[in-house]
Amino acid sequence: MFLPKEGISGPIPQQSAVIDGDNGDRPVPASPDPADHPVNLYRYPALYDALKTPTPADVAVVRTLIERAVGPAPWSILDPASGPGNWLRPFCDGRNTLFGNDFSLPMVEYVRQTLGPCGCGAQHGDMYDLRIDRAFDVALEVSGVTSIMPDVPALARVIRHWTGLLRPGGLLLLLVNFRDEVPPLPCVTWELASVPLASGGAAGVRYELLQDRPDQGTQLIRRTVTTQGAPGMPPFLREEYALRVWTPQEVQAAIEQADGPSLQAVVHPDNADNTDCGMVGERYLVIRP
């Protein structure tokens, strides 16, 4: 299931959320900082981290793609929209040089607290305009932030910007959700239960696909989070948001508009060797400057 970082920087409009009996009539303001959204899951870094941790199999695919592109570790890795650092943590082994950026200050502080001791840096900034004066081997964005980008120019802008922060021969590894066949709606697309939290208690999450909106290039998603015995966490949180779904033509146009970077491979996220999978569903894009 595609699990994007909703609301990182300029969420797609028409989002709504309820918490603990809220009637859902109040729209969430389209703030650039998710911390301004009191009922958004993104406000709770530790909860978000626990529910969105990549599996060892997910990490193995990404590690293989990085090694094939830039050679064996150590690597310098930038996550331009890092959230709680859940895609930096697997590479935080004392060898690699890691740096995360996020537009949510609570997320940045969480990364500094949890990954800072292993040398991971983090800054509070805009993924569309990173103020970083160094170059990296890898720009890694495989959590799905493309799902909140509104249009082709926005996608082209980050592809151009992020590849501009790479060393010669570097890699931008980008997860994109392409249009795919839609099942009968509504439907549960992914569910996770009884995830232990570091602070105590447990949490669960359910994703439901409610509507397909091909004329808008989006799908309406409902996410429901529950916690049990978790201090400082909401016991119930429900959000509905628009998920950006791309066509192959849109992504190819964005790469062309980026004017320089080249798409070298489209890879299935479950198998680093599956490069004959087409632009359908979730796919990794191997992009080089």
CSV table of N, CA and C in Angstrom, one decimal, residues 76-168:
chain,number,residue,atom,x,y,z
A,76,SER,N,26.9,9.3,1.3
A,76,SER,CA,26.3,10.5,1.9
A,76,SER,C,24.9,10.6,1.3
A,77,ILE,N,23.9,10.6,2.2
A,77,ILE,CA,22.5,10.5,1.8
A,77,ILE,C,21.7,11.7,2.3
A,78,LEU,N,20.9,12.3,1.5
A,78,LEU,CA,20.0,13.4,1.8
A,78,LEU,C,18.5,12.8,1.7
A,79,ASP,N,17.7,13.0,2.7
A,79,ASP,CA,16.3,12.8,2.6
A,79,ASP,C,15.7,14.2,2.6
A,80,PRO,N,15.2,14.7,1.5
A,80,PRO,CA,14.7,16.1,1.4
A,80,PRO,C,13.4,16.4,2.1
A,81,ALA,N,12.7,15.3,2.5
A,81,ALA,CA,11.4,15.4,3.2
A,81,ALA,C,11.4,14.2,4.2
A,82,SER,N,12.2,14.3,5.2
A,82,SER,CA,12.6,13.1,6.0
A,82,SER,C,11.6,12.7,7.0
A,83,GLY,N,10.6,13.6,7.4
A,83,GLY,CA,9.7,13.2,8.4
A,83,GLY,C,10.4,12.8,9.7
A,84,PRO,N,10.1,11.7,10.3
A,84,PRO,CA,10.8,11.3,11.6
A,84,PRO,C,12.1,10.6,11.3
A,85,GLY,N,12.6,10.5,10.1
A,85,GLY,CA,13.8,9.9,9.8
A,85,GLY,C,13.8,8.4,9.6
A,86,ASN,N,12.6,7.9,9.3
A,86,ASN,CA,12.4,6.4,9.2
A,86,ASN,C,13.1,5.8,8.0
A,87,TRP,N,13.4,6.6,7.0
A,87,TRP,CA,14.2,6.1,5.9
A,87,TRP,C,15.7,6.4,6.0
A,88,LEU,N,16.1,7.2,7.0
A,88,LEU,CA,17.5,7.5,7.3
A,88,LEU,C,18.0,6.5,8.3
A,89,ARG,N,17.2,6.1,9.2
A,89,ARG,CA,17.6,5.2,10.3
A,89,ARG,C,18.2,3.9,9.8
A,90,PRO,N,17.7,3.2,8.8
A,90,PRO,CA,18.4,2.0,8.3
A,90,PRO,C,19.8,2.2,7.9
A,91,PHE,N,20.2,3.4,7.5
A,91,PHE,CA,21.6,3.7,7.1
A,91,PHE,C,22.4,4.4,8.1
A,92,CYS,N,21.9,4.5,9.3
A,92,CYS,CA,22.6,5.2,10.4
A,92,CYS,C,23.5,4.2,11.1
A,93,ASP,N,24.6,3.8,10.5
A,93,ASP,CA,25.5,2.8,11.1
A,93,ASP,C,26.8,3.3,11.4
A,94,GLY,N,27.0,4.6,11.4
A,94,GLY,CA,28.3,5.2,11.8
A,94,GLY,C,29.3,5.3,10.6
A,95,ARG,N,28.9,4.7,9.5
A,95,ARG,CA,29.7,4.8,8.3
A,95,ARG,C,29.2,5.9,7.3
A,96,ASN,N,27.9,5.9,7.1
A,96,ASN,CA,27.3,6.8,6.1
A,96,ASN,C,27.1,8.2,6.7
A,97,THR,N,27.1,9.2,5.9
A,97,THR,CA,26.8,10.6,6.3
A,97,THR,C,25.4,10.9,5.9
A,98,LEU,N,24.6,11.2,6.9
A,98,LEU,CA,23.1,11.3,6.7
A,98,LEU,C,22.6,12.7,7.0
A,99,PHE,N,21.6,13.2,6.3
A,99,PHE,CA,21.1,14.5,6.5
A,99,PHE,C,19.6,14.5,6.1
A,100,GLY,N,18.8,15.0,7.0
A,100,GLY,CA,17.3,15.1,6.7
A,100,GLY,C,16.9,16.5,6.8
A,101,ASN,N,15.9,16.8,6.0
A,101,ASN,CA,15.2,18.1,6.0
A,101,ASN,C,13.7,17.8,6.1
A,102,ASP,N,13.0,18.7,6.9
A,102,ASP,CA,11.6,18.6,6.9
A,102,ASP,C,11.0,20.0,7.3
A,103,PHE,N,9.8,20.2,6.8
A,103,PHE,CA,9.1,21.5,7.0
A,103,PHE,C,8.4,21.5,8.4
A,104,SER,N,8.3,20.4,9.1
A,104,SER,CA,7.7,20.3,10.4
A,104,SER,C,8.8,20.4,11.4
A,105,LEU,N,8.8,21.4,12.2
A,105,LEU,CA,9.8,21.5,13.3
A,105,LEU,C,9.8,20.4,14.3
A,106,PRO,N,8.6,19.9,14.7
A,106,PRO,CA,8.6,18.7,15.6
A,106,PRO,C,9.3,17.5,15.0
A,107,MET,N,9.1,17.3,13.7
A,107,MET,CA,9.8,16.2,13.1
A,107,MET,C,11.3,16.4,13.1
A,108,VAL,N,11.7,17.6,12.8
A,108,VAL,CA,13.2,17.8,12.8
A,108,VAL,C,13.8,17.6,14.2
A,109,GLU,N,13.1,18.1,15.2
A,109,GLU,CA,13.6,17.9,16.6
A,109,GLU,C,13.6,16.4,16.9
A,110,TYR,N,12.6,15.6,16.4
A,110,TYR,CA,12.6,14.2,16.7
A,110,TYR,C,13.8,13.5,16.0
A,111,VAL,N,14.1,13.9,14.8
A,111,VAL,CA,15.2,13.3,14.1
A,111,VAL,C,16.5,13.6,14.9
A,112,ARG,N,16.6,14.8,15.3
A,112,ARG,CA,17.9,15.2,16.1
A,112,ARG,C,18.0,14.4,17.4
A,113,GLN,N,16.9,14.2,18.0
A,113,GLN,CA,16.9,13.4,19.3
A,113,GLN,C,17.2,12.0,19.1
A,114,THR,N,16.5,11.4,18.0
A,114,THR,CA,16.6,9.9,17.9
A,114,THR,C,17.8,9.5,17.0
A,115,LEU,N,18.2,10.3,16.0
A,115,LEU,CA,19.3,9.9,15.1
A,115,LEU,C,20.5,10.8,15.2
A,116,GLY,N,20.4,11.9,15.9
A,116,GLY,CA,21.5,12.8,16.1
A,116,GLY,C,22.7,12.0,16.8
A,117,PRO,N,22.5,11.2,17.8
A,117,PRO,CA,23.6,10.5,18.4
A,117,PRO,C,24.4,9.6,17.5
A,118,CYS,N,23.8,9.2,16.4
A,118,CYS,CA,24.6,8.4,15.4
A,118,CYS,C,25.2,9.3,14.3
A,119,GLY,N,25.1,10.6,14.4
A,119,GLY,CA,25.7,11.5,13.5
A,119,GLY,C,24.8,12.1,12.4
A,120,CYS,N,23.5,11.7,12.4
A,120,CYS,CA,22.6,12.2,11.4
A,120,CYS,C,22.2,13.7,11.7
A,121,GLY,N,22.4,14.5,10.7
A,121,GLY,CA,22.0,15.9,10.8
A,121,GLY,C,20.6,16.2,10.3
A,122,ALA,N,20.0,17.3,10.7
A,122,ALA,CA,18.6,17.6,10.3
A,122,ALA,C,18.4,19.1,10.3
A,123,GLN,N,17.6,19.6,9.4
A,123,GLN,CA,17.3,21.0,9.4
A,123,GLN,C,15.8,21.2,9.1
A,124,HIS,N,15.4,22.4,9.6
A,124,HIS,CA,14.0,22.8,9.3
A,124,HIS,C,14.0,23.6,8.1
A,125,GLY,N,13.3,23.1,7.0
A,125,GLY,CA,13.4,23.8,5.8
A,125,GLY,C,12.3,23.4,4.8
A,126,ASP,N,12.3,24.0,3.6
A,126,ASP,CA,11.3,23.8,2.6
A,126,ASP,C,11.9,22.8,1.5
A,127,MET,N,11.3,21.7,1.3
A,127,MET,CA,11.8,20.7,0.3
A,127,MET,C,11.9,21.3,-1.1
A,128,TYR,N,11.2,22.3,-1.4
A,128,TYR,CA,11.2,23.0,-2.7
A,128,TYR,C,12.4,23.9,-2.8
A,129,ASP,N,13.0,24.3,-1.7
A,129,ASP,CA,14.0,25.3,-1.7
A,129,ASP,C,15.0,25.0,-0.5
A,130,LEU,N,15.7,23.9,-0.7
A,130,LEU,CA,16.7,23.5,0.3
A,130,LEU,C,17.9,24.4,0.3
A,131,ARG,N,18.2,24.9,1.5
A,131,ARG,CA,19.4,25.7,1.7
A,131,ARG,C,20.5,24.9,2.2
A,132,ILE,N,21.2,24.1,1.3
A,132,ILE,CA,22.2,23.2,1.7
A,132,ILE,C,23.5,23.5,0.9
A,133,ASP,N,24.6,23.7,1.5
A,133,ASP,CA,25.8,24.1,0.7
A,133,ASP,C,26.8,22.9,0.6
A,134,ARG,N,26.3,21.7,0.4
A,134,ARG,CA,27.1,20.5,0.2
A,134,ARG,C,26.4,19.6,-0.8
A,135,ALA,N,27.2,18.6,-1.3
A,135,ALA,CA,26.6,17.7,-2.3
A,135,ALA,C,26.6,16.3,-1.7
A,136,PHE,N,25.7,15.5,-2.2
A,136,PHE,CA,25.5,14.1,-1.7
A,136,PHE,C,25.6,13.1,-2.8
A,137,ASP,N,25.8,11.9,-2.3
A,137,ASP,CA,25.8,10.7,-3.3
A,137,ASP,C,24.4,10.4,-3.7
A,138,VAL,N,23.5,10.5,-2.7
A,138,VAL,CA,22.1,10.0,-2.9
A,138,VAL,C,21.1,11.0,-2.4
A,139,ALA,N,20.1,11.3,-3.1
A,139,ALA,CA,18.9,12.0,-2.6
A,139,ALA,C,17.8,10.9,-2.6
A,140,LEU,N,17.3,10.6,-1.4
A,140,LEU,CA,16.5,9.5,-1.2
A,140,LEU,C,15.1,10.0,-0.7
A,141,GLU,N,14.1,9.8,-1.6
A,141,GLU,CA,12.7,10.2,-1.3
A,141,GLU,C,11.8,9.0,-1.7
A,142,VAL,N,11.7,8.0,-0.8
A,142,VAL,CA,10.9,6.8,-1.1
A,142,VAL,C,9.7,6.6,-0.2
A,143,SER,N,9.3,7.7,0.4
A,143,SER,CA,8.1,7.6,1.3
A,143,SER,C,6.9,8.1,0.6
A,144,GLY,N,7.0,8.7,-0.6
A,144,GLY,CA,5.8,9.1,-1.3
A,144,GLY,C,5.5,10.6,-1.2
A,145,VAL,N,6.4,11.5,-1.0
A,145,VAL,CA,6.1,12.9,-0.9
A,145,VAL,C,5.6,13.4,-2.3
A,146,THR,N,5.8,12.7,-3.4
A,146,THR,CA,5.3,13.1,-4.7
A,146,THR,C,3.7,13.1,-4.6
A,147,SER,N,3.2,12.4,-3.7
A,147,SER,CA,1.7,12.3,-3.6
A,147,SER,C,1.0,13.6,-3.1
A,148,ILE,N,1.8,14.5,-2.6
A,148,ILE,CA,1.2,15.8,-2.2
A,148,ILE,C,1.7,17.0,-3.2
A,149,MET,N,2.4,16.6,-4.2
A,149,MET,CA,2.7,17.7,-5.2
A,149,MET,C,1.6,17.9,-6.2
A,150,PRO,N,1.2,19.1,-6.4
A,150,PRO,CA,0.0,19.4,-7.1
A,150,PRO,C,0.0,19.2,-8.6
A,151,ASP,N,1.2,19.4,-9.3
A,151,ASP,CA,1.2,19.4,-10.7
A,151,ASP,C,2.6,19.1,-11.3
A,152,VAL,N,2.6,19.0,-12.6
A,152,VAL,CA,3.9,18.7,-13.3
A,152,VAL,C,5.0,19.7,-13.0
A,153,PRO,N,4.7,21.0,-13.0
A,153,PRO,CA,5.8,22.0,-12.7
A,153,PRO,C,6.4,21.8,-11.3
A,154,ALA,N,5.5,21.4,-10.3
A,154,ALA,CA,6.0,21.2,-9.0
A,154,ALA,C,6.9,20.0,-8.9
A,155,LEU,N,6.5,18.9,-9.6
A,155,LEU,CA,7.4,17.7,-9.6
A,155,LEU,C,8.7,18.0,-10.4
A,156,ALA,N,8.6,18.7,-11.5
A,156,ALA,CA,9.8,19.0,-12.2
A,156,ALA,C,10.8,19.9,-11.4
A,157,ARG,N,10.2,20.8,-10.6
A,157,ARG,CA,11.0,21.6,-9.8
A,157,ARG,C,11.8,20.9,-8.7
A,158,VAL,N,11.2,19.9,-8.1
A,158,VAL,CA,12.0,19.1,-7.1
A,158,VAL,C,13.0,18.2,-7.7
A,159,ILE,N,12.6,17.6,-8.9
A,159,ILE,CA,13.6,16.8,-9.6
A,159,ILE,C,14.8,17.6,-9.9
A,160,ARG,N,14.6,18.7,-10.5
A,160,ARG,CA,15.8,19.6,-10.8
A,160,ARG,C,16.6,20.0,-9.6
A,161,HIS,N,15.8,20.4,-8.6
A,161,HIS,CA,16.5,20.9,-7.3
A,161,HIS,C,17.3,19.8,-6.6
A,162,TRP,N,16.6,18.7,-6.4
A,162,TRP,CA,17.3,17.6,-5.7
A,162,TRP,C,18.5,17.0,-6.5
A,163,THR,N,18.4,16.8,-7.8
A,163,THR,CA,19.5,16.3,-8.5
A,163,THR,C,20.6,17.3,-8.5
A,164,GLY,N,20.3,18.6,-8.4
A,164,GLY,CA,21.3,19.7,-8.3
A,164,GLY,C,22.1,19.6,-7.1
A,165,LEU,N,21.7,18.8,-6.1
A,165,LEU,CA,22.4,18.7,-4.8
A,165,LEU,C,23.3,17.4,-4.8
A,166,LEU,N,23.3,16.7,-6.0
A,166,LEU,CA,24.1,15.5,-6.0
A,166,LEU,C,25.5,15.7,-6.6
A,167,ARG,N,26.4,14.9,-6.2
A,167,ARG,CA,27.7,14.8,-6.8
A,167,ARG,C,27.6,14.2,-8.2
A,168,PRO,N,28.6,14.4,-9.1
A,168,PRO,CA,28.6,13.8,-10.4
A,168,PRO,C,28.5,12.3,-10.2
